Amino acid sequence: MLKNILASRPTLGDWIFSAKTFVAGMLALFIALAFDLDRPVWAMATVYIIANPLTGVLASKAVYRVVGTMIGAVFAVALVPNLVDAPVLLSLAMAGWVGLCLYLSRLDRTPRSYLFMLAGYTAAIIGFPCVTDPGTVFDVAVARVQEISLGIICATVVSHVVFPRHLGPVLAARIDRALQDVRDLAALSFAGDSDDEKLHGDRIKLIADIGEIHGLAVHVGYERSSLNGMTRPLQALQNAMAALLPSLYSLHDRINALAATGPGIPKNVAPLLQSIDGWMQDGDADPFDRNRINQLHSDIAALARQYEVSRNWHDLLVINLCVRLHRLIGFYDDCQLLWAGIREGRVSNTVVDRWRDRGDKPSLHVDYGLALRSGLTATIATLIVCLIWVETGWPNGASAAMMVAVGTSILSFLDDPVPAQKGFITYTLFSVVVTLFYGYAVLPAIDGFPLLAAVFAPYLLLIGLLIPSPKTFIFALPMAVNTVMLLNISTRYSGNFASSIDGAVAMVAGFAVAAVVTAMMRSMTPDHSIRRLLQANWRDLANLARFDRVAPRMTVLRRLLDRQGLILPKLALAPDHRTRLMRAMPEVSIAANLLDLRRVRKGLNGTIATRLDQFLAVMATHFDLRTRDFDRPPDGELLLMLDEILMLATANFGPQGLSCGVGDATGLVASREMQIGAKPVVMDPVFKRRLVVSLVAMRRVLARDSEPDFGRRFQCIAQPLSCANDLAPASLEGRA
């Protein structure tokens, strides 16, 4: 804590934010005191709870905090008077409500989650103190809503009027930076075999960019800026940028694969790659000018027409590369069109509909098991404190019950909330020291609101500087809020040392129980968290292989990329597992290839269709088993079966029988194909090319260091569903 505080270097923006927050807090306290509200400190504390340097983020928190507070107040008013004579039942109902609301909050990764969480612990904050006098619950509920709403209004007005820092320009800068990171990654990818660590770092940077853009874009509708009303196009832009990542990964892989073949990279490929890279790097290019883009597509098509679909691995790789280049240009072109349209306020609905999810939530990872455990943790911890309160008759038991509900809720977004909960206990003890100093050494000696604001200014201004930084936020917020709440400032000074100490003990006890129950039920290590995310990937991949229609393409890929964004920060806390756990990037490519194979499967029949169904079944079985055996090696049959299908798909049956690609003896290959039951297949050339492109892409994912032998050393698979785990293609382990 002290190290992070000393390392912080507040900027001018931090000083302005701290001053604005202090002014808003004092304004809320002054109005609350002027109208003699029940607990004026709630208004002031609310200002610090929702404080954020960006006006849009603050506004979204403010809206959902008001709604959540109202829902919690209604629940408390309905529950307490009716169940006050049955304390066990009341405790069960209140604890169950807190747990249910937290469960719903953990399922929603948008600002709406704040609403559910607030509805849960606000009911505890209002309901528990009214148990001894249930007739006052309505008045208390109204007072809390008034005080919290007053704090929100003051914070929002000051944030929007005094040196406002709007979200729009910040988000625009993040998008510009992300597109530059795309161009940097593209330049490295076009270069072929380069520094793996540099590529890995650039991919991580782009994933972080996309996650940051999503985190900001969800708030853009809550303020007036140049991006207001652009939520749908921004969602589409995020998805288009996310699609670039696996596209560039595949492109880099195909370039390296061509370089590793005997003929190497064709001479006419290098100039084409330079032209595409030059177009992407040209920051002055008009995104609405179609001439240059159409010319690039024409050049790629002309290159692809020079190569036939045959049993020549080099030619198949060139064809596959051409398809990847078409996709890359299309994806990046859509990014440019969307961003230019967003800035000019005229976005093409056609482009937006091509990329936008059917609702934002399905494309984000949701861990139902973890949400359930979080809800149960809050329920059980609240019940334990209520039991202690009822059995001992503790006068301040209501405060402990309130704090355990808050303590299990506000830190539930962490993999392991226990260290933060322990820190909260430490910071509360620090707050007690500050409270005693102000309460018994400073406040008795002052008179009037101006002096009150003056004595608070040094402490709250310094604490406010630490709130914007993620490293010091966990310390600064409780130090500000707890101090304000423990002082309990009202229109008349009423120092009560015993009451202050008892309130602090109750607060600490509530968080202590929260920490103990969380450690027993909910806490997990970074390694365990990464395993859960990877297992969720494998379940999705198994479903893609097993079922024809799981979800829209971009929803699936965006969810996998979202999990990458969740995994990467955790790897810093699990360095020993980095090599073993960095599998997310190849799995996005596997998902894209499975979707492509599922799409072409609809037009197949006969032997190829049968073999492809068997291959997909083995893929599904492999990923099913992998969710239970984390270190399970890939099944050796996968590669052999894929080679069978590729042999059948590249066969040319004509009037003379079988015609083979370069380097194959006709009789030898014919005999091999008779072994696997091949029959003459008439296939449309365009459809055949689509099938082979998907097969080549999948084979590159499964085995990056080999190429199909096209029958020379081929052995037929006798039991294609045996999953014997022999001849494991090592690259399926994945290394981005």
XYZ file of C-alpha atoms in Angstrom:
736
model
C 0.000 0.000 0.000
C 2.602 2.553 1.099
C 4.832 1.592 -1.841
C 2.003 2.259 -4.330
C 1.189 5.562 -2.660
C 4.797 6.746 -2.774
C 5.120 5.586 -6.394
C 2.044 7.541 -7.514
C 2.678 10.692 -9.487
C -0.563 12.721 -9.613
C -1.132 14.691 -12.788
C -2.939 17.982 -13.213
C -6.004 15.969 -14.223
C -5.840 14.048 -10.938
C -5.712 17.291 -8.954
C -8.696 18.660 -10.860
C -10.624 15.416 -10.295
C -9.854 15.437 -6.565
C -10.892 19.075 -6.224
C -14.137 18.492 -8.158
C -14.987 15.462 -6.026
C -14.309 17.395 -2.828
C -16.494 20.300 -3.985
C -19.305 17.904 -4.926
C -19.016 16.113 -1.576
C -19.114 19.357 0.398
C -22.054 20.614 -1.684
C -24.002 17.413 -0.996
C -23.199 17.602 2.716
C -24.184 21.284 2.908
C -27.564 20.698 1.247
C -28.236 17.635 3.402
C -27.428 19.595 6.550
C -29.503 22.557 5.393
C -32.561 20.347 4.920
C -31.793 18.424 8.129
C -31.827 15.020 6.437
C -31.601 11.914 8.623
C -27.982 10.921 7.749
C -26.278 13.727 5.756
C -23.068 11.700 5.485
C -24.767 9.303 3.075
C -24.991 12.106 0.518
C -21.307 12.936 0.913
C -20.200 9.277 0.886
C -22.205 8.635 -2.288
C -20.199 11.310 -4.099
C -16.969 9.429 -3.412
C -18.495 6.029 -4.164
C -19.532 6.978 -7.711
C -16.640 9.382 -8.409
C -14.922 8.917 -11.761
C -12.776 11.269 -13.872
C -14.935 10.601 -16.977
C -18.378 12.166 -17.026
C -19.950 9.338 -19.034
C -18.776 6.633 -16.640
C -19.965 8.634 -13.633
C -23.356 9.248 -15.257
C -23.933 5.557 -15.987
C -23.017 4.605 -12.407
C -25.299 7.361 -11.141
C -28.320 6.170 -13.109
C -27.991 2.558 -12.044
C -27.199 3.498 -8.440
C -30.444 5.465 -8.168
C -32.503 2.657 -9.689
C -30.758 -0.020 -7.614
C -31.229 1.990 -4.429
C -34.952 2.361 -5.127
C -35.384 -1.362 -5.771
C -33.496 -2.241 -2.584
C -35.553 0.265 -0.597
C -38.828 -1.181 -1.876
C -37.716 -4.696 -0.953
C -36.714 -3.611 2.569
C -40.032 -1.781 3.108
C -41.981 -4.826 1.944
C -39.952 -7.339 3.943
C -39.043 -5.946 7.358
C -42.498 -5.071 8.802
C -43.937 -8.422 7.709
C -41.129 -10.664 9.001
C -39.760 -8.700 11.956
C -41.348 -11.153 14.423
C -39.600 -14.087 12.727
C -35.903 -13.116 12.872
C -34.666 -16.376 11.352
C -37.032 -16.079 8.405
C -36.193 -12.391 7.998
C -32.472 -13.210 8.007
C -32.993 -15.954 5.415
C -35.030 -13.676 3.174
C -32.617 -10.745 3.426
C -29.525 -12.909 2.930
C -31.182 -14.712 0.017
C -32.026 -11.375 -1.611
C -28.428 -10.156 -1.282
C -27.158 -13.431 -2.801
C -29.699 -13.412 -5.641
C -28.907 -9.831 -6.598
C -25.185 -10.532 -6.527
C -25.690 -13.618 -8.713
C -27.575 -11.534 -11.304
C -24.906 -8.844 -11.099
C -22.122 -11.329 -11.851
C -24.003 -12.537 -14.952
C -24.088 -9.052 -16.461
C -20.811 -7.489 -17.629
C -22.362 -4.135 -18.534
C -23.095 -1.112 -16.298
C -26.425 -2.791 -15.488
C -24.569 -5.102 -13.121
C -24.196 -2.162 -10.727
C -27.994 -1.943 -10.488
C -28.396 -5.556 -9.323
C -25.582 -5.346 -6.792
C -26.927 -2.072 -5.327
C -30.433 -3.503 -5.074
C -29.019 -6.334 -2.960
C -26.933 -4.610 -0.350
C -29.096 -1.450 -0.214
C -31.908 -3.618 1.143
C -29.510 -4.758 3.876
C -28.353 -1.197 4.594
C -31.945 0.007 4.998
C -33.562 -3.110 6.455
C -31.216 -4.346 9.169
C -31.019 -1.088 11.215
C -34.846 -0.940 11.242
C -35.343 -4.366 12.814
C -35.567 -2.870 16.319
C -38.124 -0.291 15.140
C -39.860 -1.643 12.014
C -42.323 1.228 11.947
C -39.570 3.557 10.776
C -38.477 1.472 7.785
C -40.460 3.531 5.266
C -39.063 6.818 6.581
C -35.523 5.394 6.596
C -35.939 4.084 3.056
C -37.171 7.458 1.821
C -34.323 9.204 3.640
C -31.682 6.926 2.108
C -33.076 7.418 -1.380
C -33.106 11.175 -0.841
C -29.551 11.274 0.516
C -28.096 8.983 -2.134
C -29.953 10.810 -4.917
C -28.672 14.124 -3.569
C -25.078 12.858 -3.638
C -25.539 11.565 -7.181
C -27.034 14.840 -8.397
C -24.229 16.901 -6.861
C -21.506 14.628 -8.257
C -23.091 14.616 -11.726
C -23.644 18.381 -11.895
C -20.119 19.238 -10.747
C -18.586 16.636 -13.082
C -20.451 17.997 -16.119
C -20.076 21.713 -15.335
C -16.607 22.155 -13.822
C -13.807 21.243 -16.244
C -15.731 18.260 -17.654
C -13.689 15.406 -19.066
C -15.979 13.832 -21.621
C -15.767 10.182 -22.538
C -16.009 10.750 -26.302
C -12.512 12.184 -26.912
C -10.926 9.583 -24.615
C -12.673 6.744 -26.451
C -11.734 8.233 -29.832
C -8.073 8.342 -28.791
C -8.248 4.697 -27.660
C -9.731 3.647 -31.019
C -7.075 5.552 -32.971
C -4.393 3.870 -30.871
C -5.947 0.450 -31.394
C -6.061 0.912 -35.180
C -2.398 1.937 -35.100
C -1.655 -1.233 -33.128
C -3.493 -3.180 -35.854
C -1.237 -1.617 -38.482
C 1.880 -2.393 -36.454
C 0.808 -6.004 -36.008
C -0.004 -6.267 -39.723
C 3.472 -5.050 -40.665
C 5.050 -7.729 -38.453
C 2.691 -10.392 -39.782
C 3.480 -9.562 -43.419
C 7.182 -9.835 -42.637
C 6.750 -13.551 -41.986
C 9.109 -15.307 -39.600
C 9.970 -12.654 -37.035
C 10.424 -12.248 -33.299
C 7.762 -14.414 -31.637
C 7.930 -12.379 -28.450
C 7.343 -9.136 -30.353
C 4.382 -10.656 -32.182
C 3.026 -12.064 -28.948
C 3.369 -8.681 -27.258
C 1.599 -6.867 -30.104
C -1.250 -9.369 -30.054
C -1.639 -8.911 -26.309
C -1.637 -5.141 -26.801
C -4.408 -5.364 -29.405
C -6.527 -7.623 -27.196
C -6.085 -5.158 -24.331
C -7.096 -2.317 -26.678
C -10.305 -4.083 -27.656
C -11.145 -4.797 -24.019
C -10.517 -1.177 -23.054
C -12.660 0.084 -25.910
C -15.489 -2.184 -24.803
C -15.130 -0.990 -21.208
C -15.484 2.634 -22.315
C -18.035 2.200 -25.104
C -20.697 0.746 -22.796
C -20.879 4.164 -21.073
C -20.968 6.331 -24.192
C -24.758 6.630 -24.207
C -24.778 8.362 -20.828
C -23.270 11.676 -21.873
C -23.575 14.186 -24.664
C -20.531 13.922 -26.912
C -19.668 13.439 -30.551
C -20.075 9.675 -30.089
C -23.484 9.852 -28.445
C -25.978 7.648 -30.260
C -23.213 5.555 -31.824
C -23.475 2.542 -29.515
C -24.455 0.092 -32.296
C -21.688 1.186 -34.695
C -19.151 1.075 -31.845
C -20.194 -2.498 -31.039
C -19.741 -3.368 -34.707
C -16.314 -1.706 -34.761
C -15.188 -3.706 -31.722
C -16.207 -6.944 -33.419
C -14.519 -6.035 -36.692
C -11.289 -5.214 -34.845
C -11.553 -8.469 -32.909
C -11.851 -10.399 -36.180
C -8.576 -8.891 -37.382
C -6.612 -10.659 -34.666
C -7.162 -14.285 -35.786
C -7.025 -13.116 -39.401
C -3.520 -11.681 -38.938
C -2.496 -14.744 -36.944
C -3.560 -17.033 -39.811
C -1.940 -14.788 -42.407
C 1.397 -14.852 -40.598
C 1.172 -18.621 -40.303
C 0.510 -19.109 -44.053
C 3.442 -16.887 -44.993
C 5.746 -18.904 -42.751
C 4.316 -22.163 -44.117
C 5.026 -21.086 -47.690
C 8.553 -20.058 -46.761
C 9.141 -23.538 -45.298
C 8.124 -25.371 -48.501
C 10.576 -26.311 -51.234
C 9.534 -23.628 -53.752
C 9.258 -20.997 -51.009
C 7.195 -17.820 -51.264
C 6.306 -17.103 -54.921
C 7.937 -14.005 -56.360
C 4.587 -12.417 -57.197
C 3.360 -12.758 -53.589
C 5.893 -10.389 -51.996
C 4.872 -7.321 -54.089
C 1.217 -8.058 -53.336
C 1.908 -8.191 -49.601
C 3.790 -4.904 -49.853
C 0.851 -3.285 -51.654
C -1.613 -4.417 -48.997
C 0.691 -3.324 -46.190
C 1.174 0.042 -47.893
C -2.594 0.516 -48.121
C -3.049 -0.336 -44.430
C -0.225 1.969 -43.331
C -1.548 4.911 -45.380
C -3.207 7.069 -42.745
C -4.334 9.649 -45.340
C -6.255 7.168 -47.501
C -9.951 7.926 -48.027
C -11.866 4.944 -46.573
C -14.810 5.688 -48.873
C -12.658 5.442 -52.026
C -13.295 1.984 -53.470
C -10.809 2.085 -56.352
C -7.673 1.108 -54.435
C -9.450 -1.580 -52.435
C -11.089 -3.070 -55.527
C -7.704 -3.140 -57.237
C -6.184 -5.049 -54.324
C -8.974 -7.616 -54.437
C -8.466 -7.949 -58.207
C -4.722 -8.502 -57.766
C -5.341 -11.205 -55.173
C -7.903 -12.936 -57.379
C -5.501 -12.848 -60.332
C -2.819 -14.488 -58.199
C -5.189 -17.186 -56.941
C -6.290 -18.083 -60.503
C -2.711 -19.096 -61.307
C -2.965 -22.031 -58.882
C -5.286 -25.017 -59.164
C -6.741 -27.059 -56.339
C -4.509 -30.121 -56.582
C -2.316 -32.319 -54.449
C 0.411 -29.784 -54.290
C 0.799 -28.446 -50.763
C 2.600 -25.314 -51.914
C -0.196 -24.375 -54.314
C -2.852 -25.061 -51.688
C -1.062 -22.769 -49.278
C -0.954 -19.986 -51.886
C -4.707 -20.353 -52.480
C -5.315 -20.311 -48.738
C -3.126 -17.234 -48.377
C -5.166 -15.447 -51.038
C -8.398 -16.183 -49.173
C -6.854 -14.846 -45.952
C -5.763 -11.676 -47.750
C -9.290 -11.126 -49.094
C -10.631 -11.482 -45.563
C -8.011 -9.202 -44.050
C -8.746 -6.438 -46.544
C -12.479 -6.827 -45.977
C -12.154 -6.749 -42.188
C -9.792 -3.780 -42.091
C -11.829 -1.930 -44.734
C -14.931 -2.351 -42.565
C -13.011 -1.022 -39.551
C -12.034 2.055 -41.543
C -15.565 2.564 -42.869
C -17.100 2.182 -39.425
C -14.677 4.525 -37.700
C -14.879 7.162 -40.435
C -18.671 6.896 -40.420
C -18.836 7.185 -36.633
C -16.724 10.334 -36.663
C -18.774 11.883 -39.484
C -22.115 10.742 -38.061
C -23.125 8.741 -41.151
C -22.495 5.034 -40.694
C -23.617 2.512 -43.288
C -26.275 0.237 -41.777
C -25.098 -2.524 -44.097
C -21.645 -2.529 -42.528
C -23.049 -2.236 -39.006
C -25.445 -5.155 -39.484
C -22.580 -7.253 -40.816
C -20.694 -7.000 -37.559
C -23.035 -6.121 -34.738
C -24.019 -8.855 -32.298
C -27.627 -9.738 -31.767
C -27.401 -8.061 -28.390
C -24.078 -7.313 -26.702
C -24.292 -9.707 -23.779
C -24.138 -13.090 -25.611
C -20.690 -12.297 -27.021
C -19.153 -11.834 -23.573
C -17.946 -14.652 -21.357
C -20.255 -15.467 -18.449
C -19.235 -17.877 -15.685
C -22.495 -19.176 -14.225
C -20.709 -21.382 -11.690
C -18.647 -18.517 -10.329
C -21.724 -16.274 -10.205
C -23.585 -18.927 -8.212
C -20.707 -19.351 -5.779
C -20.522 -15.567 -5.337
C -24.230 -15.421 -4.563
C -24.023 -18.328 -2.109
C -21.012 -16.730 -0.410
C -22.943 -13.507 0.170
C -25.982 -15.427 1.428
C -24.075 -17.635 3.873
C -21.841 -14.834 5.189
C -24.864 -12.609 5.827
C -26.687 -15.454 7.582
C -23.696 -16.112 9.875
C -23.542 -12.484 11.004
C -27.316 -12.394 11.484
C -27.104 -15.544 13.638
C -24.396 -13.967 15.816
C -26.473 -10.802 16.064
C -29.675 -12.607 17.068
C -28.016 -14.965 19.537
C -25.889 -12.345 21.311
C -28.224 -9.375 21.109
C -25.295 -7.238 19.913
C -26.502 -3.606 19.801
C -24.431 -2.874 16.693
C -25.152 -6.192 15.014
C -27.151 -4.404 12.328
C -24.018 -2.530 11.240
C -22.053 -5.791 11.012
C -24.844 -7.378 8.946
C -24.837 -4.372 6.631
C -21.083 -4.526 6.143
C -20.923 -8.262 5.457
C -23.476 -7.766 2.663
C -21.401 -4.905 1.265
C -18.089 -6.738 1.758
C -19.139 -9.848 -0.156
C -20.647 -7.795 -2.988
C -18.392 -4.918 -3.956
C -15.237 -7.054 -4.375
C -16.876 -10.062 -6.039
C -15.399 -9.115 -9.437
C -11.960 -10.246 -8.229
C -10.761 -13.842 -8.630
C -9.594 -13.790 -5.031
C -11.363 -11.028 -3.074
C -9.807 -12.106 0.248
C -6.622 -9.938 0.065
C -8.740 -6.900 -0.806
C -11.175 -7.717 2.003
C -8.290 -8.012 4.448
C -6.960 -4.724 3.124
C -10.360 -3.166 3.672
C -10.147 -4.202 7.329
C -6.726 -2.559 7.604
C -7.955 0.598 5.887
C -10.973 0.692 8.187
C -8.645 0.652 11.192
C -6.730 3.554 9.639
C -10.064 5.325 9.175
C -10.843 4.812 12.845
C -7.639 6.645 13.777
C -8.523 9.508 11.418
C -12.085 9.549 12.765
C -10.955 9.755 16.374
C -8.594 12.590 15.480
C -11.287 14.595 13.713
C -14.070 13.653 16.108
C -12.333 14.499 19.356
C -9.520 16.883 18.431
C -10.807 18.942 15.489
C -14.598 19.064 15.226
C -15.299 20.193 18.824
C -13.163 23.291 18.192
C -14.908 24.523 15.026
C -18.209 26.228 14.347
C -19.907 26.642 11.005
C -19.773 24.911 7.638
C -16.881 26.907 6.108
C -14.542 25.771 8.881
C -15.857 22.210 8.533
C -14.977 22.223 4.828
C -11.594 23.776 5.552
C -10.541 21.117 8.058
C -11.691 18.304 5.766
C -9.946 19.709 2.690
C -6.352 18.534 3.331
C -7.354 14.940 4.077
C -9.999 14.446 1.377
C -8.050 16.276 -1.325
C -5.036 14.008 -0.794
C -7.195 10.871 -0.662
C -9.011 12.011 -3.818
C -5.721 12.053 -5.726
C -5.413 8.289 -5.196
C -8.903 7.306 -6.404
C -8.256 7.460 -10.204
C -5.325 5.014 -10.048
C -6.239 1.291 -10.012
C -3.215 0.609 -7.777
C -4.342 2.970 -5.013
C -8.115 2.980 -5.541
C -8.611 -0.033 -3.258
C -6.980 1.970 -0.452
C -8.328 5.433 -1.164
C -12.033 4.648 -1.478
C -12.523 2.974 1.937
C -10.319 5.595 3.576
C -12.605 8.327 2.243
C -15.981 6.626 2.654
C -15.339 4.948 6.028
C -14.029 8.137 7.569
C -17.083 10.080 6.447
C -19.499 7.362 7.596
C -17.861 6.839 11.007
C -17.844 10.581 11.756
C -21.619 10.682 11.098
C -21.675 14.472 10.786
C -25.013 16.105 11.536
C -26.328 19.567 12.385
C -25.164 19.155 15.991
C -21.902 17.760 17.276
C -22.415 14.645 19.389
C -19.119 12.938 20.166
C -19.573 9.448 21.615
C -16.332 7.526 21.925
C -17.961 4.186 22.787
C -20.388 4.435 19.884
C -17.576 5.250 17.460
C -15.504 2.285 18.595
C -18.492 -0.067 18.510
C -19.367 1.082 15.005
C -15.790 0.473 13.856
C -15.771 -2.986 15.474
C -19.023 -3.844 13.707
C -17.630 -2.695 10.392
C -14.442 -4.721 10.832
C -16.379 -7.779 12.045
C -18.626 -7.694 8.979
C -15.679 -7.618 6.617
C -13.827 -10.267 8.631
C -16.714 -12.723 8.263
C -16.946 -11.835 4.579
C -13.233 -12.613 4.161
C -13.434 -15.955 5.999
C -16.500 -17.223 4.106
C -15.096 -15.992 0.796
C -11.814 -17.812 1.429
C -13.727 -21.046 2.093
C -16.243 -20.877 -0.769
C -15.302 -18.436 -3.464
C -11.575 -17.636 -3.575
C -9.521 -18.993 -6.493
C -5.940 -18.704 -7.689
C -5.016 -17.110 -11.045
C -4.109 -20.583 -12.328
C -7.542 -21.917 -11.409
C -9.225 -18.910 -12.999
C -7.282 -19.418 -16.240
C -8.212 -23.100 -16.246
C -11.901 -22.217 -15.980
C -11.622 -19.809 -18.893
C -9.793 -22.345 -21.058
C -12.296 -25.052 -20.166
C -15.092 -22.699 -21.232
C -13.251 -22.316 -24.564
C -13.075 -26.087 -24.948
C -16.785 -26.510 -24.239
C -17.553 -23.978 -26.959
C -15.222 -25.727 -29.406
C -16.807 -29.112 -28.637
C -20.239 -27.649 -29.346
C -19.042 -26.091 -32.596
C -17.714 -29.459 -33.749
C -20.814 -31.358 -32.625
C -23.703 -29.096 -33.626
C -24.477 -27.386 -36.882
C -25.760 -24.154 -35.368
C -24.494 -22.967 -32.002
C -24.445 -19.155 -32.276
C -23.709 -16.482 -34.904
C -20.117 -16.578 -36.136
C -19.033 -13.257 -34.665
C -20.683 -14.038 -31.336
C -18.589 -17.201 -31.021
C -15.319 -15.598 -32.071
C -15.915 -12.466 -29.997
C -16.550 -14.626 -26.914
C -13.289 -16.511 -27.423
C -11.402 -13.257 -27.887
C -13.107 -11.829 -24.812
C -11.762 -14.765 -22.796
C -8.313 -13.984 -24.159
C -8.679 -10.492 -22.757
C -9.580 -12.008 -19.381
C -6.748 -14.568 -19.452
C -3.863 -12.291 -20.385
C -3.795 -10.085 -17.246
C -3.928 -13.226 -15.086
C -0.856 -14.708 -16.768
C 1.249 -12.053 -15.055
C 0.218 -13.672 -11.757
C 0.880 -17.202 -13.008
C 4.229 -16.912 -14.857
C 5.130 -20.583 -14.343
C 2.177 -21.607 -16.500
C 2.592 -19.117 -19.336
C 3.773 -21.601 -21.989
C 1.195 -24.177 -21.032
C -1.717 -21.788 -20.699
C -1.262 -19.521 -23.727
C -3.605 -21.544 -25.952
C -6.315 -19.026 -26.604
C -5.060 -17.668 -29.929
C -4.919 -21.018 -31.786
C -8.332 -21.878 -30.365
C -9.862 -18.819 -32.030
C -8.451 -20.128 -35.318
C -9.814 -23.613 -34.548
C -13.253 -22.099 -33.913
C -13.170 -20.124 -37.179
C -12.121 -23.231 -39.116
C -14.819 -25.352 -37.471
C -17.411 -22.767 -38.473
C -16.082 -22.822 -42.050
C -16.154 -26.626 -42.184
C -19.680 -26.675 -40.772
C -20.753 -24.253 -43.463
C -19.277 -26.256 -46.369
C -20.510 -29.522 -44.845
C -24.068 -28.551 -45.808
C -23.158 -28.939 -49.477
C -21.374 -32.297 -49.155
C -22.514 -35.867 -49.474
C -20.991 -39.292 -49.930
C -17.601 -40.355 -48.632
C -16.248 -36.860 -47.963
C -19.318 -35.988 -45.884
C -18.993 -39.194 -43.881
C -15.294 -38.675 -43.196
C -15.853 -35.031 -42.262
C -18.616 -36.016 -39.819
C -16.235 -38.503 -38.214
C -13.498 -35.895 -37.977
C -15.843 -33.385 -36.329
C -17.015 -36.058 -33.888
C -13.419 -36.783 -32.838
C -12.777 -33.040 -32.420
C -15.835 -32.739 -30.201
C -14.794 -35.760 -28.135
C -11.271 -34.423 -27.737
C -12.386 -31.062 -26.367
C -15.008 -32.721 -24.149
C -12.304 -34.879 -22.582
C -9.942 -31.947 -22.310
C -12.328 -30.074 -20.002
C -11.813 -32.897 -17.482
C -8.132 -33.584 -18.229
C -6.363 -30.255 -18.556
C -3.085 -31.709 -19.843
C -4.622 -34.202 -22.249
C -2.570 -34.316 -25.473
C -4.341 -33.957 -28.829
C -5.712 -37.120 -30.413
C -3.437 -38.507 -33.083
C -6.384 -39.545 -35.264
C -7.282 -35.927 -35.926
C -4.383 -35.309 -38.278
C -4.657 -38.659 -40.058
C -8.386 -38.262 -40.590
C -7.912 -34.748 -41.909
C -5.353 -36.030 -44.415
C -7.898 -38.597 -45.620
C -10.473 -35.876 -46.250
C -7.912 -33.627 -47.931
C -6.910 -36.485 -50.260
C -10.529 -37.015 -51.243
C -11.223 -33.307 -51.669
C -8.192 -32.761 -53.938
C -8.866 -35.802 -56.138
C -9.603 -35.096 -59.816
C -11.815 -37.746 -61.358
C -12.125 -37.582 -65.104
C -12.919 -39.821 -68.096
C -9.569 -41.603 -67.731
C -10.101 -42.331 -64.025
C -7.898 -40.664 -61.459
C -5.696 -37.677 -62.184
C -3.137 -36.747 -59.550
C -1.230 -33.672 -58.524
C 2.473 -33.063 -58.941
C 4.718 -35.746 -57.496
C 2.093 -38.480 -57.051
C 2.111 -41.809 -58.868
C -1.365 -42.408 -60.305
C -1.573 -46.046 -59.460
C -0.282 -45.650 -55.921
C -2.743 -42.906 -55.032
C -5.618 -44.702 -56.708
C -4.981 -47.771 -54.588
C -4.874 -45.632 -51.433
C -8.173 -43.980 -52.315
C -9.804 -47.340 -52.927
C -8.711 -48.285 -49.381
C -10.621 -45.372 -47.902
C -13.704 -45.998 -50.017
C -13.325 -43.137 -52.455
C -15.864 -42.867 -55.223
C -15.936 -40.500 -58.183
C -17.173 -37.151 -56.872
C -18.509 -34.369 -59.059
C -18.019 -31.065 -57.248
C -18.483 -27.481 -58.332
C -14.985 -25.901 -58.631
C -15.914 -22.880 -56.508
C -17.381 -25.041 -53.761
C -14.427 -27.420 -53.975
C -12.039 -24.514 -53.477
C -13.964 -23.366 -50.396
C -13.805 -26.865 -48.926
C -10.078 -27.280 -49.536
C -9.295 -23.813 -48.158
C -11.069 -24.749 -44.905
C -9.288 -28.107 -44.735
C -5.848 -26.572 -45.328
C -6.497 -23.945 -42.653
C -7.547 -26.591 -40.142
C -4.522 -28.728 -40.936
C -2.196 -25.799 -40.331
C -3.744 -25.294 -36.908
C -3.435 -28.980 -36.017
C 0.130 -29.455 -37.275
C 2.215 -26.403 -38.077
C 5.438 -28.337 -38.603
C 4.366 -30.891 -41.190
C 2.507 -31.217 -44.461
C 0.216 -33.928 -45.841
C 1.943 -36.762 -47.684
C -1.040 -37.214 -50.046
C -0.877 -40.999 -49.931
C 2.854 -41.741 -49.966
C 2.935 -42.809 -46.313
C -0.780 -42.812 -45.712
C -2.376 -45.411 -43.445
C -6.128 -45.833 -43.252
C -7.818 -45.168 -39.890
C -9.469 -48.398 -38.785
C -11.160 -46.995 -35.655
C -11.629 -43.275 -36.204
C -13.317 -42.669 -32.848
C -10.794 -44.472 -30.647
C -8.991 -41.318 -29.436
C -5.774 -43.245 -28.859
C -3.673 -40.100 -28.376
C -0.830 -41.311 -30.550
C 1.186 -39.214 -32.978
C -0.066 -36.095 -31.234
C 0.162 -32.958 -33.404
C 1.973 -30.779 -30.896
C 0.809 -27.428 -32.232
C -2.739 -28.041 -31.064
C -1.332 -27.265 -27.635
C -1.194 -23.733 -28.984
C 1.355 -20.983 -28.766
C 0.333 -17.547 -29.946
